[in-house]
């Protein structure tokens, strides 16, 4: 038996902060050559695709370790020739207040529902709320609605779910707070 450890991200706040945190995915073939030069292994490594996972990918990723061993015909180690220890990625602490984020998201959903019911037609299905501390510029909440659930992408991308959100005309994968007019 050969055990191989594989890092997996956990997204405890899921959809609530998905646009901020983003998600990781396998290395796409068109990026493989460049990332191999940087020490990535497309067979094992994943890269940040959106949000903080994308923008701080190098800082979060760390560096993979390796061992070069001499083995016998049965695969048993005779001796270790070389070892490069892994380097853990850095931790990142955001200024997002999760309780405020939830309150802002609920307020946005309620306002959209109220707007649509007041006019008895669909006036809007999308919205953005950004709360910033004016004293230091820290972003305390950033809601882009509709959103998506990045926990569905933590291990392997759920293809059915991905196609659903990718084909949604409201474009829930796009963070409208930073990527639209």
JSON list of N, CA and C in Angstrom, two decimals, residues 94-169:
[
{"chain": "A", "resi": 94, "resn": "UNK", "atom": "N", "xyz": [-8.08, 37.85, 6.34]},
{"chain": "A", "resi": 94, "resn": "UNK", "atom": "CA", "xyz": [-8.87, 38.87, 5.67]},
{"chain": "A", "resi": 94, "resn": "UNK", "atom": "C", "xyz": [-9.56, 39.77, 6.69]},
{"chain": "A", "resi": 95, "resn": "UNK", "atom": "N", "xyz": [-10.01, 40.92, 6.24]},
{"chain": "A", "resi": 95, "resn": "UNK", "atom": "CA", "xyz": [-10.70, 41.86, 7.13]},
{"chain": "A", "resi": 95, "resn": "UNK", "atom": "C", "xyz": [-12.22, 41.68, 7.07]},
{"chain": "A", "resi": 96, "resn": "UNK", "atom": "N", "xyz": [-12.67, 40.68, 6.34]},
{"chain": "A", "resi": 96, "resn": "UNK", "atom": "CA", "xyz": [-14.12, 40.42, 6.21]},
{"chain": "A", "resi": 96, "resn": "UNK", "atom": "C", "xyz": [-14.69, 40.01, 7.56]},
{"chain": "A", "resi": 97, "resn": "UNK", "atom": "N", "xyz": [-15.79, 40.65, 7.93]},
{"chain": "A", "resi": 97, "resn": "UNK", "atom": "CA", "xyz": [-16.55, 40.31, 9.14]},
{"chain": "A", "resi": 97, "resn": "UNK", "atom": "C", "xyz": [-17.68, 39.40, 8.67]},
{"chain": "A", "resi": 98, "resn": "UNK", "atom": "N", "xyz": [-17.60, 38.12, 8.99]},
{"chain": "A", "resi": 98, "resn": "UNK", "atom": "CA", "xyz": [-18.55, 37.13, 8.47]},
{"chain": "A", "resi": 98, "resn": "UNK", "atom": "C", "xyz": [-19.98, 37.44, 8.90]},
{"chain": "A", "resi": 99, "resn": "UNK", "atom": "N", "xyz": [-20.17, 37.93, 10.13]},
{"chain": "A", "resi": 99, "resn": "UNK", "atom": "CA", "xyz": [-21.52, 38.28, 10.57]},
{"chain": "A", "resi": 99, "resn": "UNK", "atom": "C", "xyz": [-22.06, 39.46, 9.76]},
{"chain": "A", "resi": 100, "resn": "UNK", "atom": "N", "xyz": [-21.23, 40.45, 9.51]},
{"chain": "A", "resi": 100, "resn": "UNK", "atom": "CA", "xyz": [-21.65, 41.59, 8.69]},
{"chain": "A", "resi": 100, "resn": "UNK", "atom": "C", "xyz": [-21.90, 41.13, 7.25]},
{"chain": "A", "resi": 101, "resn": "UNK", "atom": "N", "xyz": [-21.08, 40.23, 6.76]},
{"chain": "A", "resi": 101, "resn": "UNK", "atom": "CA", "xyz": [-21.25, 39.68, 5.41]},
{"chain": "A", "resi": 101, "resn": "UNK", "atom": "C", "xyz": [-22.62, 39.02, 5.28]},
{"chain": "A", "resi": 102, "resn": "UNK", "atom": "N", "xyz": [-22.99, 38.22, 6.27]},
{"chain": "A", "resi": 102, "resn": "UNK", "atom": "CA", "xyz": [-24.29, 37.54, 6.27]},
{"chain": "A", "resi": 102, "resn": "UNK", "atom": "C", "xyz": [-25.43, 38.55, 6.35]},
{"chain": "A", "resi": 103, "resn": "UNK", "atom": "N", "xyz": [-25.30, 39.54, 7.20]},
{"chain": "A", "resi": 103, "resn": "UNK", "atom": "CA", "xyz": [-26.33, 40.58, 7.33]},
{"chain": "A", "resi": 103, "resn": "UNK", "atom": "C", "xyz": [-26.49, 41.34, 6.02]},
{"chain": "A", "resi": 104, "resn": "UNK", "atom": "N", "xyz": [-25.38, 41.68, 5.38]},
{"chain": "A", "resi": 104, "resn": "UNK", "atom": "CA", "xyz": [-25.42, 42.41, 4.11]},
{"chain": "A", "resi": 104, "resn": "UNK", "atom": "C", "xyz": [-26.07, 41.56, 3.02]},
{"chain": "A", "resi": 105, "resn": "UNK", "atom": "N", "xyz": [-25.73, 40.29, 2.98]},
{"chain": "A", "resi": 105, "resn": "UNK", "atom": "CA", "xyz": [-26.33, 39.40, 1.98]},
{"chain": "A", "resi": 105, "resn": "UNK", "atom": "C", "xyz": [-27.84, 39.28, 2.19]},
{"chain": "A", "resi": 106, "resn": "UNK", "atom": "N", "xyz": [-28.25, 39.09, 3.43]},
{"chain": "A", "resi": 106, "resn": "UNK", "atom": "CA", "xyz": [-29.69, 39.00, 3.74]},
{"chain": "A", "resi": 106, "resn": "UNK", "atom": "C", "xyz": [-30.41, 40.29, 3.37]},
{"chain": "A", "resi": 107, "resn": "UNK", "atom": "N", "xyz": [-29.80, 41.43, 3.69]},
{"chain": "A", "resi": 107, "resn": "UNK", "atom": "CA", "xyz": [-30.40, 42.73, 3.37]},
{"chain": "A", "resi": 107, "resn": "UNK", "atom": "C", "xyz": [-30.55, 42.90, 1.86]},
{"chain": "A", "resi": 108, "resn": "UNK", "atom": "N", "xyz": [-29.53, 42.49, 1.12]},
{"chain": "A", "resi": 108, "resn": "UNK", "atom": "CA", "xyz": [-29.58, 42.60, -0.34]},
{"chain": "A", "resi": 108, "resn": "UNK", "atom": "C", "xyz": [-30.68, 41.73, -0.93]},
{"chain": "A", "resi": 109, "resn": "UNK", "atom": "N", "xyz": [-30.75, 40.48, -0.48]},
{"chain": "A", "resi": 109, "resn": "UNK", "atom": "CA", "xyz": [-31.80, 39.57, -0.96]},
{"chain": "A", "resi": 109, "resn": "UNK", "atom": "C", "xyz": [-33.19, 40.12, -0.63]},
{"chain": "A", "resi": 110, "resn": "UNK", "atom": "N", "xyz": [-33.36, 40.63, 0.58]},
{"chain": "A", "resi": 110, "resn": "UNK", "atom": "CA", "xyz": [-34.65, 41.19, 0.99]},
{"chain": "A", "resi": 110, "resn": "UNK", "atom": "C", "xyz": [-35.01, 42.42, 0.17]},
{"chain": "A", "resi": 111, "resn": "UNK", "atom": "N", "xyz": [-34.05, 43.27, -0.11]},
{"chain": "A", "resi": 111, "resn": "UNK", "atom": "CA", "xyz": [-34.30, 44.48, -0.89]},
{"chain": "A", "resi": 111, "resn": "UNK", "atom": "C", "xyz": [-34.69, 44.12, -2.33]},
{"chain": "A", "resi": 112, "resn": "UNK", "atom": "N", "xyz": [-34.02, 43.14, -2.91]},
{"chain": "A", "resi": 112, "resn": "UNK", "atom": "CA", "xyz": [-34.36, 42.71, -4.27]},
{"chain": "A", "resi": 112, "resn": "UNK", "atom": "C", "xyz": [-35.79, 42.14, -4.28]},
{"chain": "A", "resi": 113, "resn": "UNK", "atom": "N", "xyz": [-36.12, 41.32, -3.29]},
{"chain": "A", "resi": 113, "resn": "UNK", "atom": "CA", "xyz": [-37.47, 40.74, -3.21]},
{"chain": "A", "resi": 113, "resn": "UNK", "atom": "C", "xyz": [-38.52, 41.84, -3.04]},
{"chain": "A", "resi": 114, "resn": "UNK", "atom": "N", "xyz": [-38.24, 42.82, -2.19]},
{"chain": "A", "resi": 114, "resn": "UNK", "atom": "CA", "xyz": [-39.16, 43.93, -1.96]},
{"chain": "A", "resi": 114, "resn": "UNK", "atom": "C", "xyz": [-39.35, 44.76, -3.23]},
{"chain": "A", "resi": 115, "resn": "UNK", "atom": "N", "xyz": [-38.27, 45.05, -3.91]},
{"chain": "A", "resi": 115, "resn": "UNK", "atom": "CA", "xyz": [-38.31, 45.81, -5.15]},
{"chain": "A", "resi": 115, "resn": "UNK", "atom": "C", "xyz": [-39.18, 45.10, -6.19]},
{"chain": "A", "resi": 116, "resn": "UNK", "atom": "N", "xyz": [-38.95, 43.79, -6.35]},
{"chain": "A", "resi": 116, "resn": "UNK", "atom": "CA", "xyz": [-39.70, 43.02, -7.34]},
{"chain": "A", "resi": 116, "resn": "UNK", "atom": "C", "xyz": [-41.17, 42.90, -6.97]},
{"chain": "A", "resi": 117, "resn": "UNK", "atom": "N", "xyz": [-41.47, 42.75, -5.68]},
{"chain": "A", "resi": 117, "resn": "UNK", "atom": "CA", "xyz": [-42.88, 42.63, -5.26]},
{"chain": "A", "resi": 117, "resn": "UNK", "atom": "C", "xyz": [-43.59, 43.98, -5.32]},
{"chain": "A", "resi": 118, "resn": "UNK", "atom": "N", "xyz": [-42.90, 45.07, -5.04]},
{"chain": "A", "resi": 118, "resn": "UNK", "atom": "CA", "xyz": [-43.49, 46.40, -5.12]},
{"chain": "A", "resi": 118, "resn": "UNK", "atom": "C", "xyz": [-43.94, 46.72, -6.54]},
{"chain": "A", "resi": 119, "resn": "UNK", "atom": "N", "xyz": [-43.09, 46.40, -7.51]},
{"chain": "A", "resi": 119, "resn": "UNK", "atom": "CA", "xyz": [-43.41, 46.68, -8.91]},
{"chain": "A", "resi": 119, "resn": "UNK", "atom": "C", "xyz": [-44.15, 45.54, -9.60]},
{"chain": "A", "resi": 120, "resn": "UNK", "atom": "N", "xyz": [-44.37, 44.43, -8.86]},
{"chain": "A", "resi": 120, "resn": "UNK", "atom": "CA", "xyz": [-45.08, 43.26, -9.38]},
{"chain": "A", "resi": 120, "resn": "UNK", "atom": "C", "xyz": [-44.49, 42.73, -10.69]},
{"chain": "A", "resi": 121, "resn": "UNK", "atom": "N", "xyz": [-43.19, 42.86, -10.80]},
{"chain": "A", "resi": 121, "resn": "UNK", "atom": "CA", "xyz": [-42.45, 42.31, -11.94]},
{"chain": "A", "resi": 121, "resn": "UNK", "atom": "C", "xyz": [-40.98, 42.20, -11.52]},
{"chain": "A", "resi": 122, "resn": "UNK", "atom": "N", "xyz": [-40.22, 41.49, -12.30]},
{"chain": "A", "resi": 122, "resn": "UNK", "atom": "CA", "xyz": [-38.80, 41.34, -12.01]},
{"chain": "A", "resi": 122, "resn": "UNK", "atom": "C", "xyz": [-38.08, 42.61, -12.46]},
{"chain": "A", "resi": 123, "resn": "UNK", "atom": "N", "xyz": [-37.68, 43.40, -11.49]},
{"chain": "A", "resi": 123, "resn": "UNK", "atom": "CA", "xyz": [-36.92, 44.61, -11.75]},
{"chain": "A", "resi": 123, "resn": "UNK", "atom": "C", "xyz": [-35.43, 44.31, -11.69]},
{"chain": "A", "resi": 124, "resn": "UNK", "atom": "N", "xyz": [-35.05, 43.45, -10.74]},
{"chain": "A", "resi": 124, "resn": "UNK", "atom": "CA", "xyz": [-33.65, 43.08, -10.58]},
{"chain": "A", "resi": 124, "resn": "UNK", "atom": "C", "xyz": [-33.53, 41.70, -9.96]},
{"chain": "A", "resi": 125, "resn": "UNK", "atom": "N", "xyz": [-32.48, 41.00, -10.31]},
{"chain": "A", "resi": 125, "resn": "UNK", "atom": "CA", "xyz": [-32.15, 39.71, -9.70]},
{"chain": "A", "resi": 125, "resn": "UNK", "atom": "C", "xyz": [-30.69, 39.70, -9.25]},
{"chain": "A", "resi": 126, "resn": "UNK", "atom": "N", "xyz": [-30.05, 40.85, -9.34]},
{"chain": "A", "resi": 126, "resn": "UNK", "atom": "CA", "xyz": [-28.64, 40.94, -9.00]},
{"chain": "A", "resi": 126, "resn": "UNK", "atom": "C", "xyz": [-28.39, 42.17, -8.15]},
{"chain": "A", "resi": 127, "resn": "UNK", "atom": "N", "xyz": [-27.30, 42.13, -7.39]},
{"chain": "A", "resi": 127, "resn": "UNK", "atom": "CA", "xyz": [-26.93, 43.29, -6.61]},
{"chain": "A", "resi": 127, "resn": "UNK", "atom": "C", "xyz": [-25.58, 43.10, -5.94]},
{"chain": "A", "resi": 128, "resn": "UNK", "atom": "N", "xyz": [-25.08, 44.21, -5.41]},
{"chain": "A", "resi": 128, "resn": "UNK", "atom": "CA", "xyz": [-23.78, 44.23, -4.76]},
{"chain": "A", "resi": 128, "resn": "UNK", "atom": "C", "xyz": [-23.86, 45.11, -3.52]},
{"chain": "A", "resi": 129, "resn": "UNK", "atom": "N", "xyz": [-23.22, 44.68, -2.46]},
{"chain": "A", "resi": 129, "resn": "UNK", "atom": "CA", "xyz": [-23.02, 45.52, -1.28]},
{"chain": "A", "resi": 129, "resn": "UNK", "atom": "C", "xyz": [-21.55, 45.43, -0.90]},
{"chain": "A", "resi": 130, "resn": "UNK", "atom": "N", "xyz": [-20.93, 46.58, -0.69]},
{"chain": "A", "resi": 130, "resn": "UNK", "atom": "CA", "xyz": [-19.55, 46.63, -0.20]},
{"chain": "A", "resi": 130, "resn": "UNK", "atom": "C", "xyz": [-19.56, 47.52, 1.03]},
{"chain": "A", "resi": 131, "resn": "UNK", "atom": "N", "xyz": [-19.02, 47.01, 2.12]},
{"chain": "A", "resi": 131, "resn": "UNK", "atom": "CA", "xyz": [-18.88, 47.79, 3.35]},
{"chain": "A", "resi": 131, "resn": "UNK", "atom": "C", "xyz": [-17.40, 47.96, 3.63]},
{"chain": "A", "resi": 132, "resn": "UNK", "atom": "N", "xyz": [-16.97, 49.22, 3.71]},
{"chain": "A", "resi": 132, "resn": "UNK", "atom": "CA", "xyz": [-15.56, 49.52, 3.90]},
{"chain": "A", "resi": 132, "resn": "UNK", "atom": "C", "xyz": [-15.39, 50.40, 5.13]},
{"chain": "A", "resi": 133, "resn": "UNK", "atom": "N", "xyz": [-14.35, 50.16, 5.88]},
{"chain": "A", "resi": 133, "resn": "UNK", "atom": "CA", "xyz": [-14.00, 51.01, 6.99]},
{"chain": "A", "resi": 133, "resn": "UNK", "atom": "C", "xyz": [-13.35, 52.27, 6.40]},
{"chain": "A", "resi": 134, "resn": "UNK", "atom": "N", "xyz": [-14.00, 53.43, 6.51]},
{"chain": "A", "resi": 134, "resn": "UNK", "atom": "CA", "xyz": [-13.45, 54.64, 5.88]},
{"chain": "A", "resi": 134, "resn": "UNK", "atom": "C", "xyz": [-12.17, 55.14, 6.54]},
{"chain": "A", "resi": 135, "resn": "UNK", "atom": "N", "xyz": [-11.87, 54.66, 7.75]},
{"chain": "A", "resi": 135, "resn": "UNK", "atom": "CA", "xyz": [-10.67, 55.12, 8.44]},
{"chain": "A", "resi": 135, "resn": "UNK", "atom": "C", "xyz": [-9.40, 54.45, 7.92]},
{"chain": "A", "resi": 136, "resn": "UNK", "atom": "N", "xyz": [-9.54, 53.21, 7.42]},
{"chain": "A", "resi": 136, "resn": "UNK", "atom": "CA", "xyz": [-8.33, 52.52, 6.98]},
{"chain": "A", "resi": 136, "resn": "UNK", "atom": "C", "xyz": [-8.49, 51.77, 5.65]},
{"chain": "A", "resi": 137, "resn": "UNK", "atom": "N", "xyz": [-9.68, 51.82, 5.05]},
{"chain": "A", "resi": 137, "resn": "UNK", "atom": "CA", "xyz": [-9.89, 51.18, 3.75]},
{"chain": "A", "resi": 137, "resn": "UNK", "atom": "C", "xyz": [-10.13, 49.68, 3.80]},
{"chain": "A", "resi": 138, "resn": "UNK", "atom": "N", "xyz": [-10.18, 49.10, 4.98]},
{"chain": "A", "resi": 138, "resn": "UNK", "atom": "CA", "xyz": [-10.42, 47.65, 5.08]},
{"chain": "A", "resi": 138, "resn": "UNK", "atom": "C", "xyz": [-11.82, 47.32, 4.57]},
{"chain": "A", "resi": 139, "resn": "UNK", "atom": "N", "xyz": [-11.91, 46.25, 3.79]},
{"chain": "A", "resi": 139, "resn": "UNK", "atom": "CA", "xyz": [-13.21, 45.77, 3.30]},
{"chain": "A", "resi": 139, "resn": "UNK", "atom": "C", "xyz": [-13.77, 44.85, 4.38]},
{"chain": "A", "resi": 140, "resn": "UNK", "atom": "N", "xyz": [-14.93, 45.22, 4.92]},
{"chain": "A", "resi": 140, "resn": "UNK", "atom": "CA", "xyz": [-15.56, 44.46, 5.99]},
{"chain": "A", "resi": 140, "resn": "UNK", "atom": "C", "xyz": [-16.60, 43.48, 5.47]},
{"chain": "A", "resi": 141, "resn": "UNK", "atom": "N", "xyz": [-17.21, 43.81, 4.34]},
{"chain": "A", "resi": 141, "resn": "UNK", "atom": "CA", "xyz": [-18.17, 42.91, 3.69]},
{"chain": "A", "resi": 141, "resn": "UNK", "atom": "C", "xyz": [-18.16, 43.23, 2.20]},
{"chain": "A", "resi": 142, "resn": "UNK", "atom": "N", "xyz": [-18.32, 42.20, 1.39]},
{"chain": "A", "resi": 142, "resn": "UNK", "atom": "CA", "xyz": [-18.42, 42.39, -0.06]},
{"chain": "A", "resi": 142, "resn": "UNK", "atom": "C", "xyz": [-19.31, 41.28, -0.59]},
{"chain": "A", "resi": 143, "resn": "UNK", "atom": "N", "xyz": [-20.54, 41.64, -0.87]},
{"chain": "A", "resi": 143, "resn": "UNK", "atom": "CA", "xyz": [-21.53, 40.67, -1.34]},
{"chain": "A", "resi": 143, "resn": "UNK", "atom": "C", "xyz": [-21.80, 40.91, -2.81]},
{"chain": "A", "resi": 144, "resn": "UNK", "atom": "N", "xyz": [-21.75, 39.86, -3.59]},
{"chain": "A", "resi": 144, "resn": "UNK", "atom": "CA", "xyz": [-22.15, 39.88, -4.99]},
{"chain": "A", "resi": 144, "resn": "UNK", "atom": "C", "xyz": [-23.21, 38.81, -5.14]},
{"chain": "A", "resi": 145, "resn": "UNK", "atom": "N", "xyz": [-24.42, 39.24, -5.50]},
{"chain": "A", "resi": 145, "resn": "UNK", "atom": "CA", "xyz": [-25.55, 38.31, -5.58]},
{"chain": "A", "resi": 145, "resn": "UNK", "atom": "C", "xyz": [-26.07, 38.29, -7.00]},
{"chain": "A", "resi": 146, "resn": "UNK", "atom": "N", "xyz": [-26.33, 37.11, -7.57]},
{"chain": "A", "resi": 146, "resn": "UNK", "atom": "CA", "xyz": [-26.28, 35.80, -6.96]},
{"chain": "A", "resi": 146, "resn": "UNK", "atom": "C", "xyz": [-24.84, 35.28, -6.88]},
{"chain": "A", "resi": 147, "resn": "UNK", "atom": "N", "xyz": [-24.67, 34.28, -6.06]},
{"chain": "A", "resi": 147, "resn": "UNK", "atom": "CA", "xyz": [-23.35, 33.70, -5.86]},
{"chain": "A", "resi": 147, "resn": "UNK", "atom": "C", "xyz": [-23.33, 32.23, -6.21]},
{"chain": "A", "resi": 148, "resn": "UNK", "atom": "N", "xyz": [-22.29, 31.56, -5.77]},
{"chain": "A", "resi": 148, "resn": "UNK", "atom": "CA", "xyz": [-22.13, 30.13, -6.01]},
{"chain": "A", "resi": 148, "resn": "UNK", "atom": "C", "xyz": [-21.53, 29.51, -4.76]},
{"chain": "A", "resi": 149, "resn": "UNK", "atom": "N", "xyz": [-21.52, 28.20, -4.68]},
{"chain": "A", "resi": 149, "resn": "UNK", "atom": "CA", "xyz": [-21.02, 27.48, -3.51]},
{"chain": "A", "resi": 149, "resn": "UNK", "atom": "C", "xyz": [-19.65, 26.89, -3.82]},
{"chain": "A", "resi": 150, "resn": "UNK", "atom": "N", "xyz": [-18.59, 27.53, -3.32]},
{"chain": "A", "resi": 150, "resn": "UNK", "atom": "CA", "xyz": [-17.23, 27.05, -3.60]},
{"chain": "A", "resi": 150, "resn": "UNK", "atom": "C", "xyz": [-16.91, 25.74, -2.89]},
{"chain": "A", "resi": 151, "resn": "UNK", "atom": "N", "xyz": [-17.69, 25.33, -1.91]},
{"chain": "A", "resi": 151, "resn": "UNK", "atom": "CA", "xyz": [-17.43, 24.03, -1.26]},
{"chain": "A", "resi": 151, "resn": "UNK", "atom": "C", "xyz": [-17.65, 22.89, -2.24]},
{"chain": "A", "resi": 152, "resn": "UNK", "atom": "N", "xyz": [-18.44, 23.11, -3.27]},
{"chain": "A", "resi": 152, "resn": "UNK", "atom": "CA", "xyz": [-18.67, 22.08, -4.29]},
{"chain": "A", "resi": 152, "resn": "UNK", "atom": "C", "xyz": [-17.44, 21.90, -5.18]},
{"chain": "A", "resi": 153, "resn": "UNK", "atom": "N", "xyz": [-16.46, 22.81, -5.06]},
{"chain": "A", "resi": 153, "resn": "UNK", "atom": "CA", "xyz": [-15.24, 22.72, -5.86]},
{"chain": "A", "resi": 153, "resn": "UNK", "atom": "C", "xyz": [-14.02, 22.32, -5.02]},
{"chain": "A", "resi": 154, "resn": "UNK", "atom": "N", "xyz": [-14.21, 22.05, -3.73]},
{"chain": "A", "resi": 154, "resn": "UNK", "atom": "CA", "xyz": [-13.09, 21.84, -2.82]},
{"chain": "A", "resi": 154, "resn": "UNK", "atom": "C", "xyz": [-12.27, 20.59, -3.16]},
{"chain": "A", "resi": 155, "resn": "UNK", "atom": "N", "xyz": [-12.90, 19.50, -3.49]},
{"chain": "A", "resi": 155, "resn": "UNK", "atom": "CA", "xyz": [-12.17, 18.27, -3.79]},
{"chain": "A", "resi": 155, "resn": "UNK", "atom": "C", "xyz": [-12.06, 18.10, -5.32]},
{"chain": "A", "resi": 156, "resn": "UNK", "atom": "N", "xyz": [-13.13, 17.84, -5.95]},
{"chain": "A", "resi": 156, "resn": "UNK", "atom": "CA", "xyz": [-13.21, 17.77, -7.40]},
{"chain": "A", "resi": 156, "resn": "UNK", "atom": "C", "xyz": [-14.39, 18.64, -7.82]},
{"chain": "A", "resi": 157, "resn": "UNK", "atom": "N", "xyz": [-14.25, 19.31, -8.91]},
{"chain": "A", "resi": 157, "resn": "UNK", "atom": "CA", "xyz": [-15.34, 20.18, -9.34]},
{"chain": "A", "resi": 157, "resn": "UNK", "atom": "C", "xyz": [-16.53, 19.32, -9.73]},
{"chain": "A", "resi": 158, "resn": "UNK", "atom": "N", "xyz": [-17.66, 19.63, -9.11]},
{"chain": "A", "resi": 158, "resn": "UNK", "atom": "CA", "xyz": [-18.92, 18.97, -9.42]},
{"chain": "A", "resi": 158, "resn": "UNK", "atom": "C", "xyz": [-19.36, 19.49, -10.79]},
{"chain": "A", "resi": 159, "resn": "UNK", "atom": "N", "xyz": [-19.18, 18.66, -11.82]},
{"chain": "A", "resi": 159, "resn": "UNK", "atom": "CA", "xyz": [-19.38, 19.09, -13.20]},
{"chain": "A", "resi": 159, "resn": "UNK", "atom": "C", "xyz": [-20.82, 19.57, -13.43]},
{"chain": "A", "resi": 160, "resn": "UNK", "atom": "N", "xyz": [-21.79, 18.84, -12.91]},
{"chain": "A", "resi": 160, "resn": "UNK", "atom": "CA", "xyz": [-23.19, 19.23, -13.10]},
{"chain": "A", "resi": 160, "resn": "UNK", "atom": "C", "xyz": [-23.45, 20.60, -12.49]},
{"chain": "A", "resi": 161, "resn": "UNK", "atom": "N", "xyz": [-22.97, 20.80, -11.25]},
{"chain": "A", "resi": 161, "resn": "UNK", "atom": "CA", "xyz": [-23.16, 22.09, -10.59]},
{"chain": "A", "resi": 161, "resn": "UNK", "atom": "C", "xyz": [-22.42, 23.19, -11.34]},
{"chain": "A", "resi": 162, "resn": "UNK", "atom": "N", "xyz": [-21.18, 22.91, -11.76]},
{"chain": "A", "resi": 162, "resn": "UNK", "atom": "CA", "xyz": [-20.40, 23.91, -12.48]},
{"chain": "A", "resi": 162, "resn": "UNK", "atom": "C", "xyz": [-21.11, 24.34, -13.76]},
{"chain": "A", "resi": 163, "resn": "UNK", "atom": "N", "xyz": [-21.62, 23.38, -14.53]},
{"chain": "A", "resi": 163, "resn": "UNK", "atom": "CA", "xyz": [-22.33, 23.72, -15.76]},
{"chain": "A", "resi": 163, "resn": "UNK", "atom": "C", "xyz": [-23.57, 24.55, -15.46]},
{"chain": "A", "resi": 164, "resn": "UNK", "atom": "N", "xyz": [-24.24, 24.22, -14.37]},
{"chain": "A", "resi": 164, "resn": "UNK", "atom": "CA", "xyz": [-25.44, 24.96, -13.98]},
{"chain": "A", "resi": 164, "resn": "UNK", "atom": "C", "xyz": [-25.10, 26.43, -13.72]},
{"chain": "A", "resi": 165, "resn": "UNK", "atom": "N", "xyz": [-24.07, 26.69, -12.91]},
{"chain": "A", "resi": 165, "resn": "UNK", "atom": "CA", "xyz": [-23.73, 28.08, -12.60]},
{"chain": "A", "resi": 165, "resn": "UNK", "atom": "C", "xyz": [-23.02, 28.78, -13.76]},
{"chain": "A", "resi": 166, "resn": "UNK", "atom": "N", "xyz": [-22.25, 28.04, -14.54]},
{"chain": "A", "resi": 166, "resn": "UNK", "atom": "CA", "xyz": [-21.55, 28.64, -15.69]},
{"chain": "A", "resi": 166, "resn": "UNK", "atom": "C", "xyz": [-22.54, 29.06, -16.77]},
{"chain": "A", "resi": 167, "resn": "UNK", "atom": "N", "xyz": [-23.63, 28.32, -16.91]},
{"chain": "A", "resi": 167, "resn": "UNK", "atom": "CA", "xyz": [-24.62, 28.62, -17.95]},
{"chain": "A", "resi": 167, "resn": "UNK", "atom": "C", "xyz": [-25.76, 29.50, -17.45]},
{"chain": "A", "resi": 168, "resn": "UNK", "atom": "N", "xyz": [-25.78, 29.84, -16.19]},
{"chain": "A", "resi": 168, "resn": "UNK", "atom": "CA", "xyz": [-26.83, 30.69, -15.63]},
{"chain": "A", "resi": 168, "resn": "UNK", "atom": "C", "xyz": [-26.71, 32.08, -16.24]},
{"chain": "A", "resi": 169, "resn": "UNK", "atom": "N", "xyz": [-27.80, 32.61, -16.82]},
{"chain": "A", "resi": 169, "resn": "UNK", "atom": "CA", "xyz": [-27.71, 33.94, -17.45]},
{"chain": "A", "resi": 169, "resn": "UNK", "atom": "C", "xyz": [-27.38, 35.07, -16.47]}
]
